[in-house]
Tab-separated table of C-alpha atoms and ligand atoms in Angstrom:
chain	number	residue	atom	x	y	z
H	1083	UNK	CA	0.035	-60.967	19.559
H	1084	UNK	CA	1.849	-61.708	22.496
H	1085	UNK	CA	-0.675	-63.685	23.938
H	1086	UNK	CA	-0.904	-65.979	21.561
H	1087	UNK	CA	2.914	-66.489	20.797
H	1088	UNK	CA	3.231	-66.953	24.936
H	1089	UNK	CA	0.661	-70.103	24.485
H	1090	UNK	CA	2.585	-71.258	21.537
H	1091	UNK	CA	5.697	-71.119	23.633
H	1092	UNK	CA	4.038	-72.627	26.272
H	1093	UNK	CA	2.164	-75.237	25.566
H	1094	UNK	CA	2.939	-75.801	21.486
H	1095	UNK	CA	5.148	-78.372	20.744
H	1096	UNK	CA	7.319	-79.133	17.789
H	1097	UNK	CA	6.296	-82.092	15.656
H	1098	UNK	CA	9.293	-81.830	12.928
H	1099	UNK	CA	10.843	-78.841	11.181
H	1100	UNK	CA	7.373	-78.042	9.339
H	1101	UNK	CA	4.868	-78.753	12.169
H	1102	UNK	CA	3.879	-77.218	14.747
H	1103	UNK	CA	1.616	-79.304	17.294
H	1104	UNK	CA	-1.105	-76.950	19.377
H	1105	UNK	CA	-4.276	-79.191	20.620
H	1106	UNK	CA	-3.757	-77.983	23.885
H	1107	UNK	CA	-5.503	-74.472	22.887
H	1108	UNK	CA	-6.473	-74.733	18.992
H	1109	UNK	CA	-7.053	-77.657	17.436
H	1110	UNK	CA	-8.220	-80.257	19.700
H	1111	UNK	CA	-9.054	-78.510	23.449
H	1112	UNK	CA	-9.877	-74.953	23.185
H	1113	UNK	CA	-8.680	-72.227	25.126
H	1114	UNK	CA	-11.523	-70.037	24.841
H	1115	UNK	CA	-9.862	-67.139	26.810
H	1116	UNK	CA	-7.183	-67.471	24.351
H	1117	UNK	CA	-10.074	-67.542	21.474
H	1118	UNK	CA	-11.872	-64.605	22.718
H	1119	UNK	CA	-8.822	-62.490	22.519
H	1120	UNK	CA	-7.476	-64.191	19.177
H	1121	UNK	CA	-10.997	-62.499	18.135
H	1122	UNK	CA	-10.791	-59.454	19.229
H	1123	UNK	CA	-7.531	-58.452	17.611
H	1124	UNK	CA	-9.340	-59.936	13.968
H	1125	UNK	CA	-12.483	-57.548	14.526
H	1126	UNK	CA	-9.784	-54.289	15.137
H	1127	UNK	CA	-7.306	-54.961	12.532
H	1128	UNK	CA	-10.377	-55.129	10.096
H	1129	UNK	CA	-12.488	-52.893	11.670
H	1130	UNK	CA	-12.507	-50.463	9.333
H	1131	UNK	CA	-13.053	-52.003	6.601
H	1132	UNK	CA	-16.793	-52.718	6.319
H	1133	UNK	CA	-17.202	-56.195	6.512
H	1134	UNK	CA	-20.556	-57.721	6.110
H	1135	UNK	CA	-19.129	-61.844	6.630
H	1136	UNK	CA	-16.535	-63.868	8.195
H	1137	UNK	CA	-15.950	-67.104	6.642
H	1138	UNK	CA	-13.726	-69.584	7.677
H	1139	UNK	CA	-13.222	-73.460	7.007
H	1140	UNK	CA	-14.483	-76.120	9.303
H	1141	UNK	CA	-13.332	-77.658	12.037
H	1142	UNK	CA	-10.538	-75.970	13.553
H	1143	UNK	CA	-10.926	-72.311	11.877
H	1144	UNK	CA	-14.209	-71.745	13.778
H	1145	UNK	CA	-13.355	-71.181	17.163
H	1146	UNK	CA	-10.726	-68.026	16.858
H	1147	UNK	CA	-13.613	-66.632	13.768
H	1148	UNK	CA	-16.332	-66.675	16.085
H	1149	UNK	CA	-15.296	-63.514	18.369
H	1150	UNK	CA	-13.959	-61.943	15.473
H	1151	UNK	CA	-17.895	-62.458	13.739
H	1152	UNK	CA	-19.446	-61.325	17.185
H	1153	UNK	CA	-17.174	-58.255	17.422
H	1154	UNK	CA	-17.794	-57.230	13.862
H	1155	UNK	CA	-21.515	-57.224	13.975
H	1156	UNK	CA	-21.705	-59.806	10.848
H	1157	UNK	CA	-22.309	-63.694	10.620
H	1158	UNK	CA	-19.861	-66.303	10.650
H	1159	UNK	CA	-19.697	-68.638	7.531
H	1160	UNK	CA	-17.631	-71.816	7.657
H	1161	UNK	CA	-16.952	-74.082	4.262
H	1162	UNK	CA	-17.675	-77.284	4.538
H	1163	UNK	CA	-15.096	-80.193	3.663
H	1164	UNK	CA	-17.799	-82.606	3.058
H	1165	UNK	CA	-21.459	-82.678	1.509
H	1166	UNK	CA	-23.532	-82.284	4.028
H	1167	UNK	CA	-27.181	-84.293	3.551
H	1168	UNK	CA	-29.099	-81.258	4.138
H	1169	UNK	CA	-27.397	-78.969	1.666
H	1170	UNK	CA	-28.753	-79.937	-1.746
H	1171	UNK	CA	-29.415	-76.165	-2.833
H	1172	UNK	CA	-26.837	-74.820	-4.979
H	1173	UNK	CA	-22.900	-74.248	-3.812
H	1174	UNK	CA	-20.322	-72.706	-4.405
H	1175	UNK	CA	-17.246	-75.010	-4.386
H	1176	UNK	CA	-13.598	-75.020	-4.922
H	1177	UNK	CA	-10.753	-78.034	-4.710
H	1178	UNK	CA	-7.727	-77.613	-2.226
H	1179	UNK	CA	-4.901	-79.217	-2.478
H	1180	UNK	CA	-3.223	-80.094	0.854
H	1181	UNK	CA	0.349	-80.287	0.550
H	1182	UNK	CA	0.675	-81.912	4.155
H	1183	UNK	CA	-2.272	-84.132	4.175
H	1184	UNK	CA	-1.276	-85.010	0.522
H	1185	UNK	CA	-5.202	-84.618	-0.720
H	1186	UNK	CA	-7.932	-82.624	-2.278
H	1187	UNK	CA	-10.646	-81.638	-0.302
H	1188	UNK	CA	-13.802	-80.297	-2.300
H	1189	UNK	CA	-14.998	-77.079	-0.385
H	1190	UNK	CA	-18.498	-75.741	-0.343
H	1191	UNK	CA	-20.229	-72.828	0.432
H	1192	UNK	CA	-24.087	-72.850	0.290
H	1193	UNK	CA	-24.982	-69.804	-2.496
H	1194	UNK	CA	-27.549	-68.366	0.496
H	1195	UNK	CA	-24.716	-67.725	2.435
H	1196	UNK	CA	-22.366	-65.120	0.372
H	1197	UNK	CA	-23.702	-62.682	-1.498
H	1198	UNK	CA	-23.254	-59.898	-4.511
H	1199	UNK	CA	-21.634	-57.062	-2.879
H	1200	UNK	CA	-20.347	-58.934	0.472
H	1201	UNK	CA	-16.559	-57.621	2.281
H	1202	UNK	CA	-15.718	-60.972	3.480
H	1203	UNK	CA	-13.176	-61.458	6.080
H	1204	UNK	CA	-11.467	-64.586	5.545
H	1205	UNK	CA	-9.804	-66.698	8.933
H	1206	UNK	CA	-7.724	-69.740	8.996
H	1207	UNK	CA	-5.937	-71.181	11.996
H	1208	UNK	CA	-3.140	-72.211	10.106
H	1209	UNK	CA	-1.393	-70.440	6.864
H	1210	UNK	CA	1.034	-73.205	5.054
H	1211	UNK	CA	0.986	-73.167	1.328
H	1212	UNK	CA	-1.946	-71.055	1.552
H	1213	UNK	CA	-4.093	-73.528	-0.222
H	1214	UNK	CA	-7.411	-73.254	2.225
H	1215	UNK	CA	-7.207	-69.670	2.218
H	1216	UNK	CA	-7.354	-69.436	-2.197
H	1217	UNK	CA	-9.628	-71.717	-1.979
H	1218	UNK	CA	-11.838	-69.934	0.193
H	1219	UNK	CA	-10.827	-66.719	-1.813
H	1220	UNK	CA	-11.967	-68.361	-5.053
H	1221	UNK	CA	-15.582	-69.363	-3.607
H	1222	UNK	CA	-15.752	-65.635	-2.329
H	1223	UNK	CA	-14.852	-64.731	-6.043
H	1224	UNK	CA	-17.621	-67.061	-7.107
H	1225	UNK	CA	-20.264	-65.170	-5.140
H	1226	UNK	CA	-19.264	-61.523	-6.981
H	1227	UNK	CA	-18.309	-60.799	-3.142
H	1228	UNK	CA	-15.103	-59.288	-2.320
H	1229	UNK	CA	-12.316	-60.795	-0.166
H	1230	UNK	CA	-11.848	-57.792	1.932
H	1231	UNK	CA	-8.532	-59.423	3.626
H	1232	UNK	CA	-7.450	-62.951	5.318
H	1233	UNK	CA	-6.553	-63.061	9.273
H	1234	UNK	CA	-4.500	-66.023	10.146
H	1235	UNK	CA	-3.536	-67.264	13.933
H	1236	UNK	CA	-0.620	-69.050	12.983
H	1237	UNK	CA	1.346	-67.925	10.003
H	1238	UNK	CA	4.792	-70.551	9.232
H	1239	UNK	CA	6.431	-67.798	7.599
H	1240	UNK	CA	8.911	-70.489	6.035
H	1241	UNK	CA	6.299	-71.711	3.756
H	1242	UNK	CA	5.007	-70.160	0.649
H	1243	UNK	CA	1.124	-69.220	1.917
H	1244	UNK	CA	1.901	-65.695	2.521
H	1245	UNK	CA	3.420	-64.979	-0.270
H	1246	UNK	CA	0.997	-66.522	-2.397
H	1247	UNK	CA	-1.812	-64.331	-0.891
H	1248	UNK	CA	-0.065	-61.376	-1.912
H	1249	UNK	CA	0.795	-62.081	-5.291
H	1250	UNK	CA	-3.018	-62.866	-5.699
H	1251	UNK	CA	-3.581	-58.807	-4.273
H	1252	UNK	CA	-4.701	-59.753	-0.331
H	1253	UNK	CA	-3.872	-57.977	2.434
H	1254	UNK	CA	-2.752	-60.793	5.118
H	1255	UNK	CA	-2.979	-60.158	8.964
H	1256	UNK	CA	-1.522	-63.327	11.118
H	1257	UNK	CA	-1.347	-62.777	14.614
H	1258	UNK	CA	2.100	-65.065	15.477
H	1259	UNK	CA	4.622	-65.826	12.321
H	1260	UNK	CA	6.847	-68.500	12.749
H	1261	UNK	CA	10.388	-68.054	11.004
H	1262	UNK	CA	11.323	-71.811	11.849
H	1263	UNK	CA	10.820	-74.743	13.554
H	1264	UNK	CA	14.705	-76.150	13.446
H	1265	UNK	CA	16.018	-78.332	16.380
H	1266	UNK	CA	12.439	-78.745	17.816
H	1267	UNK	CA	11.924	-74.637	18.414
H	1268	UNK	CA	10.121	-71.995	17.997
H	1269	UNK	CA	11.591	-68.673	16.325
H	1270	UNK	CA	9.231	-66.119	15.795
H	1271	UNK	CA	9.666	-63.599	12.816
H	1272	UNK	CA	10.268	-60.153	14.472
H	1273	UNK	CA	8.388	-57.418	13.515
H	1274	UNK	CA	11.295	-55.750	13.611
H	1275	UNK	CA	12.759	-57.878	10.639
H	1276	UNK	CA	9.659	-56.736	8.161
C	1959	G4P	P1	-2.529	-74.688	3.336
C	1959	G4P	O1	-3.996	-74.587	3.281
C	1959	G4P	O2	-1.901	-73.417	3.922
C	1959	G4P	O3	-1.918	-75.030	1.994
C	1959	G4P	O4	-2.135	-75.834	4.381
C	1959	G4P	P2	-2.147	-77.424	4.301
C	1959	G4P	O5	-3.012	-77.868	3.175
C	1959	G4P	O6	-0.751	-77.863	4.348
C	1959	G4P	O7	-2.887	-77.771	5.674
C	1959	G4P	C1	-3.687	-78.919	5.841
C	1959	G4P	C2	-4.218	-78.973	7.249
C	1959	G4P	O8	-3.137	-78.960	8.181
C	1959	G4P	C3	-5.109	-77.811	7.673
C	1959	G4P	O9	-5.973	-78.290	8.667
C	1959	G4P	C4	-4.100	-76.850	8.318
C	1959	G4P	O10	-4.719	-75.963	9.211
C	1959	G4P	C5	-3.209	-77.812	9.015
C	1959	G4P	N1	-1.828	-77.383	9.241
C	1959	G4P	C6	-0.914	-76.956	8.354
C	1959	G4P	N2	0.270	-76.759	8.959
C	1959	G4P	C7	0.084	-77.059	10.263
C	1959	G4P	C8	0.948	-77.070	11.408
C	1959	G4P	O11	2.142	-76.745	11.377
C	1959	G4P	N3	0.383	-77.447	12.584
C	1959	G4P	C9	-0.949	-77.818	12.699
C	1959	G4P	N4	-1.392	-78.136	13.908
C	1959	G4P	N5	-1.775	-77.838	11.640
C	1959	G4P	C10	-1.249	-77.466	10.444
C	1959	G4P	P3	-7.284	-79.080	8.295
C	1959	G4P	O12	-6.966	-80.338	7.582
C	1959	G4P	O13	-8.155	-78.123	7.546
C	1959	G4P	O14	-7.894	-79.527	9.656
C	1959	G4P	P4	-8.831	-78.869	10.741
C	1959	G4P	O15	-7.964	-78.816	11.945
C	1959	G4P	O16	-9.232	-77.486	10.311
C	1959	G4P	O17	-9.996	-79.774	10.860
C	1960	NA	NA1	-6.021	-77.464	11.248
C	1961	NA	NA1	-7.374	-75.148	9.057
């Protein structure tokens, strides 16, 4: 999306060779231009495939899920990383592992929200090890709902997510997939390459 991979060149900014800094329109201030679009191109690519729920992870997958949701005609379901006060009904949950953050985050879905028979569309901001997005796959398991496929913004192509999410049988759309972040830039896998 070239959109996306001109804000990335832009105003992203390379943190060290396996992080990629973008709180100027993702995860801190939002572009919501940027967000609306980022949307947009989720809802087509999956368009045709039925959906019935988008579910994403809190905080930072919500804002490119939301258009995608609003285009699709079907509600937007974030996990939550913590227990929330009000949700003492019955979740689903699943552990993820964060390689980066060197943690594991319980994940929880409340069982009102994903049903028997559901095409979920799963969204992440970020695909790494793909640890958020199996988890999220898992609690969609849980449910007897199906995973119908997994959008991603930023895909770091040099990391083992995507391949992960294949092996396991998804189909994987990211909309910008970064072959590297050596000497503090950006490459971009061309689709040309695939
Ligand atoms: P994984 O799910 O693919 O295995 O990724 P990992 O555990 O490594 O990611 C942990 C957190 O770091 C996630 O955010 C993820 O989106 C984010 N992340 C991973 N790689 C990058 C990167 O290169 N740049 C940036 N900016 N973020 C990255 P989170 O903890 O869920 O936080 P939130 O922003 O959603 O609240
Ligand atoms: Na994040
Ligand atoms: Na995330």
């Amino acid at each position: 999306m070239e959109l996306l991979k001109q804000a990335i060149m832009e105003k992203g900014s390379v943190i060290s060779e396996g992080v990629l800094k973008v709180d100027h329109f993702l995860n801190h201030q939002i572009d919501t231009n940027l967000m609306i679009a980022i949307g947009k191109e989720f809802a087509d690519k999956f368009k045709s495939n039925q959906i019935t729920k988008v579910l994403t992870l809190e905080s930072s997958g919500i804002a490119p899920s939301f258009m995608a949701a609003q285009d699709l005609s079907v509600p937007l379901v974030f996990a939550r990383k913590r227990k929330s006060i009000t949700m003492n009904e019955d979740v689903y949950s699943s552990m993820v592992y964060s390689f980066t953050k060197e943690v594991t985050n319980e994940i929880s879905v409340s069982k009102s929200f994903l049903s028997y028979g559901d095409r979920v569309l799963i969204i992440d901001d970020f695909l790494a090890n793909g640890q958020a997005a199996l988890g999220l796959a898992n609690i969609v398991e849980q449910a007897g709902a199906k995973v119908s496929g997994i959008g991603i913004v930023i895909e770091k192509s040099f990391q083992e997510g995507r391949m992960k999410l294949e092996e396991a049988g998804y189909r994987v759309e990211s909309l910008a997939r970064i072959q590297s972040l050596h000497n503090g830039k950006v490459s971009f896998l061309e689709e040309s390459a695939l």
